[in-house]
Amino acid sequence: MPARPAAPVPPAAEFEVPGITPLFTPNRSFYVTDTALTAPRVDRDRWRLRVRGLVERELEFSVQELLEMELVEVDATLVCVHNPVGGDRISSARWLGVPLGALLGTAGVRPESDQVLTHSVTGFPARLLTPGIWGADASTKCLATIELTTWANATDYWDARGWPRVPGAVKPGSRIDVPADRSTVASGPAIAAGIAWAPRRGVSGVEVAIDGGPWQSARLSPHIAPTLWRQWALTWQAEPGEHQLQVRTLSGDEVQEENPAPPYPQGSSGYHTIRAQVPDNGAQPPRWRPRLAHTRADLTGRLRLAANAPPAWRRHGYPRQPVFADPLPPARRGLRQLLPSPP
């Protein structure tokens, strides 16, 4: 049981829209990104989490010892840096765990340390969770060791492959779940709906544009946590013909980035855009036709993404030696602002 539970989910927190993504992703559906071909086999009873490096006391914890510590709940959305616009490498959950600050406080961090480097056996039985930071940078699966070190003395898996040295913040983003791209919509009032996220500051608004028209404010599901996505919905008038729908997220005074960009090096950007067909006589086309159109559009998008990736890598100096940027200033490195405040 958590010593600091998350706030209860309010009644009617989710929209009753068929096809919309739920607020919390079922475990079996949570996205997984691996760098290994096979899953590790770890003996839970023999596994230990080690804290070492530039600390006053090197420590070791068993699973049971972690469970006996003060546990907190955090509602958070995780996003893979490889997630394309409109992609599904993003999920949300209510997490239960030990604050990293508690472990580091027990070990005693030496003042010369300015980097937390995590080592992995790739997933079970513990993982690091850092809401608001790309998963590749700060959400190590199969956690084995937490090492305090310096930027000058250590590099990691992604550094060696040309990704930015400094962990990147997840950008505000949004996705249209309903209607599906290239689907057919009945004439008359129709529902557009989906999810929006801005895990550092939270989603303050979502806007939808129909056929390049003015941005319209969508309804939002209740705010639960700034680190958790929100559902949105908008009623629009579906006239016969083909229509284009776009969505964007507002986070305080920040507006989702419009210019399209591939995932490398700072995560993809651009407005999720879909097209829907409204028949003029009420007749529905064969079911295979919209599916074929969606498959074509998806394939075209993947090919365009693949074509844009190599130039982006070349512009940023890949393939071999990564160009290290200055480390984050101390005020932005901590996890304190990402965890719930004590009651």
Coordinates of C-alpha atoms in Angstrom, one line a residue:
M1 CA 0.0 0.0 0.0
P2 CA 1.3 3.5 -0.9
A3 CA 2.3 5.8 2.0
R4 CA 1.5 8.7 -0.4
P5 CA -1.4 7.6 -2.7
A6 CA -2.3 9.4 -5.8
A7 CA -5.6 11.4 -5.8
P8 CA -8.7 9.3 -6.5
V9 CA -9.8 9.4 -10.1
P10 CA -13.0 11.6 -10.2
P11 CA -16.3 10.1 -11.3
A12 CA -17.0 10.2 -15.0
A13 CA -13.3 11.0 -15.6
E14 CA -13.4 9.4 -19.1
F15 CA -15.5 10.3 -22.1
E16 CA -17.9 7.6 -23.3
V17 CA -16.7 7.8 -26.9
P18 CA -16.2 4.4 -28.7
G19 CA -12.6 4.1 -29.9
I20 CA -11.0 6.7 -27.6
T21 CA -7.9 5.8 -25.7
P22 CA -8.6 5.1 -22.0
L23 CA -6.9 7.3 -19.3
F24 CA -4.9 4.3 -18.0
T25 CA -3.4 1.8 -20.4
P26 CA -3.9 -1.9 -19.5
N27 CA -0.6 -3.6 -18.6
R28 CA -1.0 -6.1 -21.5
S29 CA -1.3 -3.1 -24.0
F30 CA 1.4 -0.9 -22.6
Y31 CA 4.0 -0.1 -25.3
V32 CA 7.4 -1.8 -25.0
T33 CA 10.6 -0.7 -26.7
D34 CA 13.5 -3.0 -26.4
T35 CA 17.2 -2.9 -27.4
A36 CA 17.6 -6.6 -26.9
L37 CA 16.2 -9.5 -29.0
T38 CA 15.2 -11.6 -26.0
A39 CA 13.8 -10.7 -22.6
P40 CA 16.1 -11.2 -19.6
R41 CA 15.7 -14.0 -17.1
V42 CA 16.1 -12.5 -13.7
D43 CA 15.7 -14.4 -10.4
R44 CA 13.6 -12.1 -8.2
D45 CA 15.0 -13.5 -5.0
R46 CA 18.6 -13.0 -6.0
W47 CA 18.2 -9.7 -7.8
R48 CA 19.7 -6.6 -6.1
L49 CA 19.5 -2.9 -6.9
R50 CA 22.9 -1.3 -6.3
V51 CA 23.6 2.4 -5.7
R52 CA 27.3 3.1 -6.3
G53 CA 29.8 5.6 -7.6
L54 CA 30.2 9.1 -6.2
V55 CA 28.2 8.5 -3.0
E56 CA 29.1 8.4 0.7
R57 CA 27.8 4.9 1.1
E58 CA 27.4 2.3 -1.6
L59 CA 24.1 0.5 -1.0
E60 CA 22.2 -2.6 -2.1
F61 CA 18.5 -3.3 -2.0
S62 CA 16.4 -6.5 -2.5
V63 CA 12.9 -6.4 -3.9
Q64 CA 11.5 -6.9 -0.4
E65 CA 13.5 -4.1 1.1
L66 CA 12.2 -1.7 -1.6
L67 CA 8.7 -2.8 -1.0
E68 CA 9.1 -2.0 2.7
M69 CA 10.2 1.6 2.1
E70 CA 7.8 4.5 1.8
L71 CA 6.1 4.0 -1.5
V72 CA 4.4 6.7 -3.5
E73 CA 1.9 6.6 -6.4
V74 CA 2.4 8.7 -9.6
D75 CA 0.0 9.0 -12.5
A76 CA 2.3 9.4 -15.5
T77 CA 2.4 9.1 -19.3
L78 CA 5.5 7.6 -20.8
V79 CA 6.5 8.5 -24.4
C80 CA 9.2 6.8 -26.5
V81 CA 11.5 9.3 -28.3
H82 CA 10.9 7.2 -31.4
N83 CA 7.2 7.8 -31.3
P84 CA 6.0 9.4 -34.6
V85 CA 3.3 12.0 -34.8
G86 CA 0.0 10.1 -34.2
G87 CA 2.0 7.0 -33.1
D88 CA 1.2 4.4 -30.4
R89 CA 4.6 4.3 -28.6
I90 CA 3.0 6.2 -25.7
S91 CA 1.0 4.8 -22.7
S92 CA -0.2 5.9 -19.2
A93 CA -0.4 4.2 -15.9
R94 CA -0.7 4.7 -12.1
W95 CA 2.8 3.8 -10.9
L96 CA 3.8 2.6 -7.5
G97 CA 7.4 3.0 -6.4
V98 CA 10.2 4.5 -4.2
P99 CA 11.2 8.1 -5.0
L100 CA 14.7 8.1 -6.5
G101 CA 15.6 11.0 -4.2
A102 CA 15.0 8.7 -1.2
L103 CA 17.5 6.2 -2.4
L104 CA 20.1 8.8 -3.2
G105 CA 19.5 10.6 0.1
T106 CA 20.2 7.4 1.9
A107 CA 23.4 6.8 0.0
G108 CA 24.6 10.5 0.3
V109 CA 25.4 12.1 -3.0
R110 CA 28.9 13.6 -3.2
P111 CA 29.0 17.2 -4.4
E112 CA 31.2 16.5 -7.5
S113 CA 28.5 14.2 -9.0
D114 CA 26.4 15.8 -11.8
Q115 CA 25.0 12.7 -13.6
V116 CA 22.8 9.8 -12.7
L117 CA 23.8 6.8 -14.9
T118 CA 21.6 3.7 -14.7
H119 CA 22.6 0.2 -15.7
S120 CA 20.1 -2.4 -17.0
V121 CA 19.6 -6.1 -17.3
T122 CA 16.9 -4.9 -19.7
G123 CA 13.2 -4.8 -17.4
F124 CA 12.4 -7.0 -14.4
P125 CA 11.7 -6.5 -11.5
A126 CA 12.2 -2.7 -11.3
R127 CA 12.5 0.2 -13.6
L128 CA 13.3 3.9 -13.4
L129 CA 10.5 6.3 -14.1
T130 CA 11.0 10.0 -14.8
P131 CA 7.8 11.7 -16.0
G132 CA 8.4 14.4 -18.6
I133 CA 11.7 13.0 -19.9
W134 CA 12.0 10.8 -23.0
G135 CA 11.9 7.1 -22.1
A136 CA 15.3 6.4 -23.7
D137 CA 16.9 9.1 -21.4
A138 CA 15.4 8.4 -18.0
S139 CA 13.1 5.4 -17.8
T140 CA 15.5 2.4 -17.8
K141 CA 13.8 -1.0 -17.7
C142 CA 15.2 -4.0 -15.8
L143 CA 17.1 -1.7 -13.5
A144 CA 20.2 -3.2 -11.9
T145 CA 22.5 -0.3 -10.8
I146 CA 22.2 3.4 -10.1
E147 CA 25.6 5.0 -10.5
L148 CA 26.4 8.6 -9.5
T149 CA 29.1 9.9 -11.8
T150 CA 30.1 13.0 -13.9
W151 CA 29.3 14.0 -17.4
A152 CA 33.0 14.1 -18.2
N153 CA 33.7 10.5 -17.1
A154 CA 30.8 8.5 -18.4
T155 CA 28.7 8.0 -21.5
D156 CA 25.7 5.8 -22.1
Y157 CA 24.1 3.5 -24.7
W158 CA 22.3 6.4 -26.6
D159 CA 25.3 8.8 -26.4
A160 CA 27.4 6.3 -28.3
R161 CA 24.7 6.2 -31.1
G162 CA 24.7 9.9 -31.7
W163 CA 21.7 10.9 -29.6
P164 CA 21.9 14.2 -27.6
R165 CA 24.0 14.0 -24.5
V166 CA 21.5 16.0 -22.4
P167 CA 18.2 14.3 -21.5
G168 CA 15.3 15.9 -23.5
A169 CA 11.9 17.0 -22.2
V170 CA 8.8 15.4 -23.8
K171 CA 7.1 17.9 -26.0
P172 CA 3.4 18.7 -25.8
G173 CA 1.6 16.5 -28.2
S174 CA -1.8 15.2 -29.2
R175 CA -3.5 12.4 -31.2
I176 CA -6.8 11.9 -33.0
D177 CA -8.3 8.5 -32.2
V178 CA -11.8 9.2 -33.5
P179 CA -12.5 9.2 -36.4
A180 CA -9.7 6.9 -37.7
D181 CA -7.7 8.1 -40.6
R182 CA -9.3 7.5 -44.0
S183 CA -12.5 6.2 -42.3
T184 CA -16.1 7.0 -43.3
V185 CA -18.2 9.2 -41.2
A186 CA -22.0 9.6 -41.3
S187 CA -23.4 12.9 -42.4
G188 CA -24.5 15.3 -39.6
P189 CA -23.1 16.0 -36.1
A190 CA -20.0 13.9 -35.6
I191 CA -17.5 13.4 -32.7
A192 CA -13.7 13.9 -33.0
A193 CA -11.8 12.7 -29.9
G194 CA -8.4 11.6 -28.7
I195 CA -5.7 12.3 -26.2
A196 CA -3.3 15.1 -25.4
W197 CA -0.2 15.2 -23.2
A198 CA 2.3 17.7 -21.9
P199 CA 3.9 15.8 -19.0
R200 CA 6.1 18.6 -17.6
R201 CA 3.4 21.3 -17.1
G202 CA 0.1 19.6 -18.0
V203 CA -2.5 20.1 -20.7
S204 CA -4.4 23.4 -20.4
G205 CA -6.2 23.2 -23.7
V206 CA -6.8 21.3 -26.9
E207 CA -7.8 22.8 -30.2
V208 CA -9.0 21.2 -33.4
A209 CA -9.1 22.6 -37.0
I210 CA -11.5 21.3 -39.6
D211 CA -10.5 21.7 -43.3
G212 CA -7.9 24.3 -42.4
G213 CA -10.5 26.5 -40.7
P214 CA -10.1 28.3 -37.4
W215 CA -8.9 26.5 -34.3
Q216 CA -11.8 25.3 -32.1
S217 CA -11.5 24.5 -28.4
A218 CA -12.3 20.9 -27.5
R219 CA -13.7 19.6 -24.2
L220 CA -11.2 18.1 -21.8
S221 CA -11.5 15.2 -19.4
P222 CA -10.8 16.3 -15.7
H223 CA -7.3 17.2 -14.8
I224 CA -5.8 14.3 -12.7
A225 CA -2.0 15.1 -12.8
P226 CA 0.2 17.3 -15.0
T227 CA 2.2 14.2 -15.9
L228 CA -0.9 12.3 -17.1
W229 CA -2.5 12.7 -20.6
R230 CA -6.1 14.0 -20.9
Q231 CA -8.9 13.0 -23.2
W232 CA -10.4 15.6 -25.5
A233 CA -13.6 15.6 -27.6
L234 CA -15.2 18.0 -30.1
T235 CA -18.5 17.9 -32.0
W236 CA -18.3 19.0 -35.6
Q237 CA -20.7 19.1 -38.5
A238 CA -19.8 16.4 -41.1
E239 CA -20.9 17.5 -44.5
P240 CA -20.7 15.2 -47.6
G241 CA -17.1 15.1 -49.0
E242 CA -13.6 14.6 -47.7
H243 CA -12.5 16.4 -44.6
Q244 CA -9.2 17.1 -42.9
L245 CA -8.9 17.2 -39.1
Q246 CA -5.9 18.5 -37.2
V247 CA -5.3 18.7 -33.5
R248 CA -2.8 20.6 -31.2
T249 CA -2.1 20.9 -27.5
L250 CA -1.8 24.0 -25.3
S251 CA 0.3 23.9 -22.1
G252 CA 0.1 27.2 -20.3
D253 CA 1.6 29.7 -22.7
E254 CA 3.2 27.0 -24.8
V255 CA 1.6 25.7 -28.1
Q256 CA 2.4 22.4 -29.6
E257 CA 5.1 22.7 -32.3
E258 CA 3.7 22.8 -35.8
N259 CA 6.7 22.1 -38.0
P260 CA 7.1 18.4 -38.8
A261 CA 10.3 16.7 -37.6
P262 CA 11.4 13.1 -37.4
P263 CA 12.1 11.6 -33.9
Y264 CA 15.9 12.1 -34.1
P265 CA 17.3 14.0 -32.3
Q266 CA 14.7 15.6 -29.9
G267 CA 11.5 13.7 -30.6
S268 CA 9.0 14.1 -33.5
S269 CA 6.9 17.2 -33.9
G270 CA 4.0 18.4 -36.0
Y271 CA 0.2 18.3 -35.9
H272 CA -1.5 15.0 -36.1
T273 CA -3.7 15.1 -39.2
I274 CA -6.3 12.7 -40.5
R275 CA -8.8 12.6 -43.3
A276 CA -12.4 11.3 -43.2
Q277 CA -14.9 10.7 -45.9
V278 CA -18.6 11.6 -45.6
P279 CA -20.7 10.0 -48.3
D280 CA -23.3 12.2 -50.0
N281 CA -26.1 9.7 -50.2
G282 CA -25.8 8.0 -46.8
A283 CA -24.5 4.8 -48.3
Q284 CA -21.4 3.2 -46.7
P285 CA -18.6 2.1 -49.0
P286 CA -17.3 -1.5 -48.8
R287 CA -15.4 -2.0 -45.5
W288 CA -12.2 -2.9 -47.3
R289 CA -12.0 0.5 -49.0
P290 CA -11.3 2.7 -46.0
R291 CA -8.9 0.1 -44.6
L292 CA -7.0 0.1 -47.8
A293 CA -6.8 3.9 -47.8
H294 CA -5.6 3.9 -44.2
T295 CA -2.9 1.3 -45.0
R296 CA -1.7 3.3 -48.0
A297 CA -1.6 6.5 -45.9
D298 CA 0.2 4.7 -43.0
L299 CA 2.8 3.2 -45.4
T300 CA 3.3 6.6 -47.1
G301 CA 3.9 8.2 -43.7
R302 CA 6.4 5.6 -42.6
L303 CA 8.3 5.9 -45.8
R304 CA 8.4 9.7 -45.5
L305 CA 9.6 9.4 -41.9
A306 CA 12.3 6.9 -42.9
A307 CA 13.4 9.2 -45.7
N308 CA 13.6 12.3 -43.4
A309 CA 15.6 10.5 -40.7
P310 CA 19.1 10.1 -42.3
P311 CA 19.3 13.8 -43.3
A312 CA 18.4 14.7 -39.7
W313 CA 21.2 12.5 -38.4
R314 CA 23.7 13.9 -40.8
R315 CA 22.8 17.5 -39.9
H316 CA 23.5 16.7 -36.2
G317 CA 26.9 15.1 -36.8
Y318 CA 26.1 11.4 -36.6
P319 CA 27.4 8.7 -37.2
R320 CA 30.3 8.3 -34.9
Q321 CA 31.4 10.8 -32.2
P322 CA 28.5 12.4 -30.4
V323 CA 28.8 16.2 -29.8
F324 CA 28.3 16.7 -26.0
A325 CA 26.3 19.7 -25.0
D326 CA 26.7 21.3 -21.6
P327 CA 24.9 19.4 -18.8
L328 CA 21.6 20.6 -17.5
P329 CA 21.8 23.4 -14.9
P330 CA 21.2 22.1 -11.4
A331 CA 17.7 23.6 -11.2
R332 CA 16.5 21.4 -14.1
R333 CA 18.2 18.2 -13.1
G334 CA 16.3 17.3 -10.0
L335 CA 13.2 15.0 -9.9
R336 CA 11.6 17.0 -7.0
Q337 CA 9.2 18.9 -9.3
L338 CA 8.1 15.7 -11.0
L339 CA 6.9 13.8 -7.9
P340 CA 3.8 14.6 -5.9
S341 CA 4.2 16.8 -2.9
P342 CA 3.9 15.2 0.6
P343 CA 0.4 15.5 2.0

